Short mmCIF file of C-alpha atoms in Angstrom, two decimals:
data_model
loop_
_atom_site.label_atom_id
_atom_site.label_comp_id
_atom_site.label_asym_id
_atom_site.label_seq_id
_atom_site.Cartn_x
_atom_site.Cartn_y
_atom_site.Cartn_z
CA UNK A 1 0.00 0.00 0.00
CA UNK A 2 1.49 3.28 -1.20
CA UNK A 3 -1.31 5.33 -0.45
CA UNK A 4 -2.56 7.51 -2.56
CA UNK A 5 -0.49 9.60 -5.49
CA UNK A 6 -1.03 12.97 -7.30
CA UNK A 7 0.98 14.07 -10.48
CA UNK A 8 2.26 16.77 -10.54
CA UNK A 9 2.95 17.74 -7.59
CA UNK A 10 3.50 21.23 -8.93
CA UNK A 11 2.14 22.69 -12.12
CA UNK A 12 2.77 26.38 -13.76
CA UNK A 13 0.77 27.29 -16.54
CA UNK A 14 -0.14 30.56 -18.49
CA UNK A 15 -3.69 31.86 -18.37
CA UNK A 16 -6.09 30.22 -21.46
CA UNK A 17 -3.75 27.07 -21.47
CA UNK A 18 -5.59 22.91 -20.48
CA UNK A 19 -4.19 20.97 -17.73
CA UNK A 20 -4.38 17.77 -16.52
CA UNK A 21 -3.98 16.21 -13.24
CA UNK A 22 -3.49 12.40 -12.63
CA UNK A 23 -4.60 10.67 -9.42
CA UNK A 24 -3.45 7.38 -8.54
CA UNK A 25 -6.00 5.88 -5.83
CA UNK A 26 -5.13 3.10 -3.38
CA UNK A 27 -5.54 -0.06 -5.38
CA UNK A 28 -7.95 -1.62 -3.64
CA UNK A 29 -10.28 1.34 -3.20
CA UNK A 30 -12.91 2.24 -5.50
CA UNK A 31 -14.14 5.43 -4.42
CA UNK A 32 -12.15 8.48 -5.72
CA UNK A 33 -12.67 12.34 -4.51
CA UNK A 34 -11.34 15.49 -6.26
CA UNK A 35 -11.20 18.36 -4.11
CA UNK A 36 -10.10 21.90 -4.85
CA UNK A 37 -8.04 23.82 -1.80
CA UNK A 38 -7.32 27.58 -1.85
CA UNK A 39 -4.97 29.61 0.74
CA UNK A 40 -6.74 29.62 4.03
CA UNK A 41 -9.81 27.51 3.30
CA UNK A 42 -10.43 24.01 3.73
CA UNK A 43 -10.71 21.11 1.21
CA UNK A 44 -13.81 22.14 -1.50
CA UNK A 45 -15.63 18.97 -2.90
CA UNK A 46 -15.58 19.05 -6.85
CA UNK A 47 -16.77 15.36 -7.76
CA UNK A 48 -16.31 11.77 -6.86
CA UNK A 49 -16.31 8.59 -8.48
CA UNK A 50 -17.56 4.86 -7.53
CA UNK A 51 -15.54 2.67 -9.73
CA UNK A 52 -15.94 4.03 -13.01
CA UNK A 53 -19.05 5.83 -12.69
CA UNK A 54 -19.46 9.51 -11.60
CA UNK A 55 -21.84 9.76 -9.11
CA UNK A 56 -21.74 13.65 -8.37
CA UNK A 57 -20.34 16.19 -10.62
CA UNK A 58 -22.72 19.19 -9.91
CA UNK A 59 -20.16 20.68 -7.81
CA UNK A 60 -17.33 21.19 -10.72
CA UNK A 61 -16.74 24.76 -10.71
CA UNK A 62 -17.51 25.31 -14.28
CA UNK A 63 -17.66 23.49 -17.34
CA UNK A 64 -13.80 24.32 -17.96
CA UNK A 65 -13.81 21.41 -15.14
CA UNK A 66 -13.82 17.82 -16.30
CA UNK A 67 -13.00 14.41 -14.76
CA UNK A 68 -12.55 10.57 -15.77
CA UNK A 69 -11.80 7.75 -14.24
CA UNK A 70 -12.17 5.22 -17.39
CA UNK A 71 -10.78 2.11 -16.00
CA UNK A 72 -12.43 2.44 -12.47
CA UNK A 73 -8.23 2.86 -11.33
CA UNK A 74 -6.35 5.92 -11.61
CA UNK A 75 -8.53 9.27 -12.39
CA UNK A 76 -8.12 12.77 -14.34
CA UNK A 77 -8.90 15.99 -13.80
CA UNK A 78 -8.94 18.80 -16.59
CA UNK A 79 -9.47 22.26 -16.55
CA UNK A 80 -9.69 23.99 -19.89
CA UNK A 81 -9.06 27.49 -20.78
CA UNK A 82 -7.43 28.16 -17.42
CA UNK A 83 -8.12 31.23 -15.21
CA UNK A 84 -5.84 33.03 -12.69
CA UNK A 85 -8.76 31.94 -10.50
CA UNK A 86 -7.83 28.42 -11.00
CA UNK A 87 -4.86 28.83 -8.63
CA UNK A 88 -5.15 26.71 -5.79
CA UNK A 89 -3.92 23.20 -4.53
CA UNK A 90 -6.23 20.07 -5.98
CA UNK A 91 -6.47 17.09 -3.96
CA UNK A 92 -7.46 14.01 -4.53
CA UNK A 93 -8.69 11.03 -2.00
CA UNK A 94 -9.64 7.87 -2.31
CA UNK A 95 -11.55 5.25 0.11
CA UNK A 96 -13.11 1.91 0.18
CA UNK A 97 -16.82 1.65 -0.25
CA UNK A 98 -18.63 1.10 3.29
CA UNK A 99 -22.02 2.87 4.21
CA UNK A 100 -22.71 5.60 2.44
CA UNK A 101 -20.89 8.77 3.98
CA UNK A 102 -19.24 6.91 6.47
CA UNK A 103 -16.02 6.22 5.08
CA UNK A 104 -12.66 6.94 5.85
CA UNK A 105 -10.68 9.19 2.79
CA UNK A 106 -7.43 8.50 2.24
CA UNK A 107 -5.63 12.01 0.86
CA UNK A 108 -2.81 12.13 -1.89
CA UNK A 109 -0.42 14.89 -1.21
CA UNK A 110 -2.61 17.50 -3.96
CA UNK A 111 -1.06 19.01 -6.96
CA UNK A 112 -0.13 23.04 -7.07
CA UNK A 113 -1.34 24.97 -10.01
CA UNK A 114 -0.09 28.28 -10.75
CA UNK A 115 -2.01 29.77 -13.22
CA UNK A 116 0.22 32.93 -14.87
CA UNK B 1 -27.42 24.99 2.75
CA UNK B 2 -25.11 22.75 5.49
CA UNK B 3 -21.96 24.77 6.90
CA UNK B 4 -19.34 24.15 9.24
CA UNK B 5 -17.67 26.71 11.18
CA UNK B 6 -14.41 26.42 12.55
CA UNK B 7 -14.33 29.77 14.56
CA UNK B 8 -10.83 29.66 15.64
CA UNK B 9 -8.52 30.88 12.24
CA UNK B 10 -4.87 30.24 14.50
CA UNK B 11 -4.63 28.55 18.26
CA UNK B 12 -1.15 29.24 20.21
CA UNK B 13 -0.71 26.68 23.11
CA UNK B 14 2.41 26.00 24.71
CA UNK B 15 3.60 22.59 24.49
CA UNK B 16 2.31 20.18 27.57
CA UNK B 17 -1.01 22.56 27.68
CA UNK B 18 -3.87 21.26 26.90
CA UNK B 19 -6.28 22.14 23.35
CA UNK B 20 -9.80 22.43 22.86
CA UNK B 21 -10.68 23.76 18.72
CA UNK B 22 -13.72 24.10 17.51
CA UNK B 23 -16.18 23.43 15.37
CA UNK B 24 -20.07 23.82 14.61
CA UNK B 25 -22.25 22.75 12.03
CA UNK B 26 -25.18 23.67 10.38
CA UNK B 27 -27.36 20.71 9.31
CA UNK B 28 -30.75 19.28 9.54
CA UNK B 29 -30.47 15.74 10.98
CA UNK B 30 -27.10 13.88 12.61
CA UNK B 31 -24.03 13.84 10.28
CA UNK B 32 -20.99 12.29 10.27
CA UNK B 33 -18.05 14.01 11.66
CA UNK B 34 -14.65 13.99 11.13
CA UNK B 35 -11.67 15.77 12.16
CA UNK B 36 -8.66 15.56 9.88
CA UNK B 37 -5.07 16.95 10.33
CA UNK B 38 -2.64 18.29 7.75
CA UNK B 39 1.02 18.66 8.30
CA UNK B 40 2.75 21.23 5.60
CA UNK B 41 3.52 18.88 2.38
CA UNK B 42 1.40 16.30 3.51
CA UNK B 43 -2.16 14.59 2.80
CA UNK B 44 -4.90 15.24 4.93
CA UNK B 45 -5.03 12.44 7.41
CA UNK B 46 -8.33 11.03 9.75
CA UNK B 47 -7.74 11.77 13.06
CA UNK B 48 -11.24 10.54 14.30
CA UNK B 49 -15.16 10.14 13.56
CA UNK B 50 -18.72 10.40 14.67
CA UNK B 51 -22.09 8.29 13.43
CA UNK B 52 -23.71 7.75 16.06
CA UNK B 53 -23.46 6.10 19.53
CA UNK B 54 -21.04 7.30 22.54
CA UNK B 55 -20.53 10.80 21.85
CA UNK B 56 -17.18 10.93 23.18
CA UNK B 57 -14.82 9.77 20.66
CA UNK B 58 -11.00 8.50 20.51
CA UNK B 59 -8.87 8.66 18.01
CA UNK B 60 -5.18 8.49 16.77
CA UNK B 61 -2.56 10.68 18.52
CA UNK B 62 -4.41 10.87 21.95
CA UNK B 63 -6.82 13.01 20.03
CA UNK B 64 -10.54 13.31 21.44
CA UNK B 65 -13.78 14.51 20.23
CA UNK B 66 -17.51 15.18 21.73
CA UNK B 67 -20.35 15.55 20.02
CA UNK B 68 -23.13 17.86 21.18
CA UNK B 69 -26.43 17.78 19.69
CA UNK B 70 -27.67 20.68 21.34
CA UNK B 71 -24.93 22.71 20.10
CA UNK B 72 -24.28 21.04 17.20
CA UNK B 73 -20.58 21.16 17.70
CA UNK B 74 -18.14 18.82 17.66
CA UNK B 75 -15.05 19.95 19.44
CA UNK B 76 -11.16 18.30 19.21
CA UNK B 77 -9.42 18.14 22.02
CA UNK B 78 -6.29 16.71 23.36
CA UNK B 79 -4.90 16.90 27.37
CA UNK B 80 -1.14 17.52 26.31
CA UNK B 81 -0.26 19.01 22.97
CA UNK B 82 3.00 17.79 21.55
CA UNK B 83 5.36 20.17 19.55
CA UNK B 84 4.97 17.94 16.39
CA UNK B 85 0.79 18.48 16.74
CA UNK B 86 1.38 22.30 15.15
CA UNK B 87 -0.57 21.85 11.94
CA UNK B 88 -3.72 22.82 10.24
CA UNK B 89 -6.47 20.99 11.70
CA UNK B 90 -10.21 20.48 9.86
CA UNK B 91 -13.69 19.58 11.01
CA UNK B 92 -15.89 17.89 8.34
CA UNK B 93 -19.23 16.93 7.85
CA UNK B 94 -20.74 14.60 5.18
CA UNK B 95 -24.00 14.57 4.42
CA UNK B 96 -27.01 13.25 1.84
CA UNK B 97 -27.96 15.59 -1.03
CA UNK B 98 -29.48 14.44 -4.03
CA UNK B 99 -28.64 10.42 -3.27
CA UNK B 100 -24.87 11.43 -2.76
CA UNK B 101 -22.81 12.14 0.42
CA UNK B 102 -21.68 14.99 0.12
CA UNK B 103 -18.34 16.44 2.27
CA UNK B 104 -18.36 19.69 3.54
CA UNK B 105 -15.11 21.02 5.51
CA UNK B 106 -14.62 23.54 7.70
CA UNK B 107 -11.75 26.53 6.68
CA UNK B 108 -9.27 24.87 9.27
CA UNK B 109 -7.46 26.10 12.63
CA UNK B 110 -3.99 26.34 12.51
CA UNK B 111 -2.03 25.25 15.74
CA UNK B 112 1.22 26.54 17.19
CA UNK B 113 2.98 25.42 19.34
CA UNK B 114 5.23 26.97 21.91
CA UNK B 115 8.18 25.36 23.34
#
């Protein structure tokens, strides 16, 4: 058990350029989180995946925001046509499925975008 | 629309001195709780959390939490604070919307500690 991975770990990109960020979950869990973090705020829920279905996804921010998870293993997030706004730390979590709500996230370390 | 409220932005304690932080939620019915901590360059990591049942709960690091229905808080505490407990620490609650359960997280206190 590795726990759970994020690449990059740090990404700096010019305003109106895509980016994607990978998210390796641990392997036996199939319940996947992407959260967005800015400076001084907690974790802010974007989506979440069981397997390879998305279950939520009215929380992305905009449309610029996509995610996959194709195989029901490692996930992506994308944001198109980035904004300065877009600044902030993603994270990413995964857990096993128990009863609904009650289980335990396990975080990666998040991925820094710097959006020039 | 569900909140949380961590009230506290920093805590100072001096190390050996005990810790109480905060937190309060805004919610219809019982949530779950959790408290997770994160160290600088690390992942957010469960130190603890409520369903239902004894509302005093244990959890890693000689952490403890109580839940209290009647003022919908559920407060972190620990007796003797450790230098190596400074870190940013968040309440969370999870809760159904729509068929999904949703987390909702609190902005985080961050705690110093004195030598």
């Amino acid at each position: 058990d590795t726990g759970v991975s994020q690449d990059p770990r740090h990404k700096i990109t010019k305003r109106g350029q895509n980016v994607t960020f990978r998210c390796d979950p641990i392997s036996e869990h199939n319940r996947l989180y992407w959260y967005r973090q800015t400076l001084g705020q907690g974790p802010e829920f974007l989506t979440y995946f069981q397997n390879e279905a998305q279950l939520e996804k009215s929380r992305l921010l905009s449309d610029r925001f996509s995610a996959e998870r194709p195989k029901g293993s490692f996930s992506t997030l994308e944001i198109q046509r980035t904004e300065q706004g877009d600044s902030a730390m993603y994270l990413c979590a995964s857990s096993p499925h128990l009863r609904e709500g009650r289980e335990t996230q396990y975080f990666g370390p998040g991925t820094r975008l710097l959006v020039l | 629309a569900q909140s949380v409220t961590q009230p506290d932005i920093h805590i100072t304690v001096s190390e050996g001195a005990s810790l109480e932080l905060r937190c309060n939620y805004s919610y219809g019915a019982t949530p779950y709780l959790f408290w997770y901590v994160q160290s600088p360059g690390q992942g957010l990591q469960l130190l603890l959390k409520y369903f239902s049942g004894d509302t005093l709960v244990q959890g890693i690091k000689g952490f403890e939490a109580e839940f209290k229905r009647s003022q919908s808080s559920f407060n972190l505490r620990k007796p003797s604070v450790h230098w190596s407990d400074a870190a940013e620490y968040f309440c969370a609650v999870v809760h159904a919307s729509g068929g999904s359960y949703i987390p909702t997280f609190g902005r985080g206190t961050s705690l110093i500690v004195h030598p």
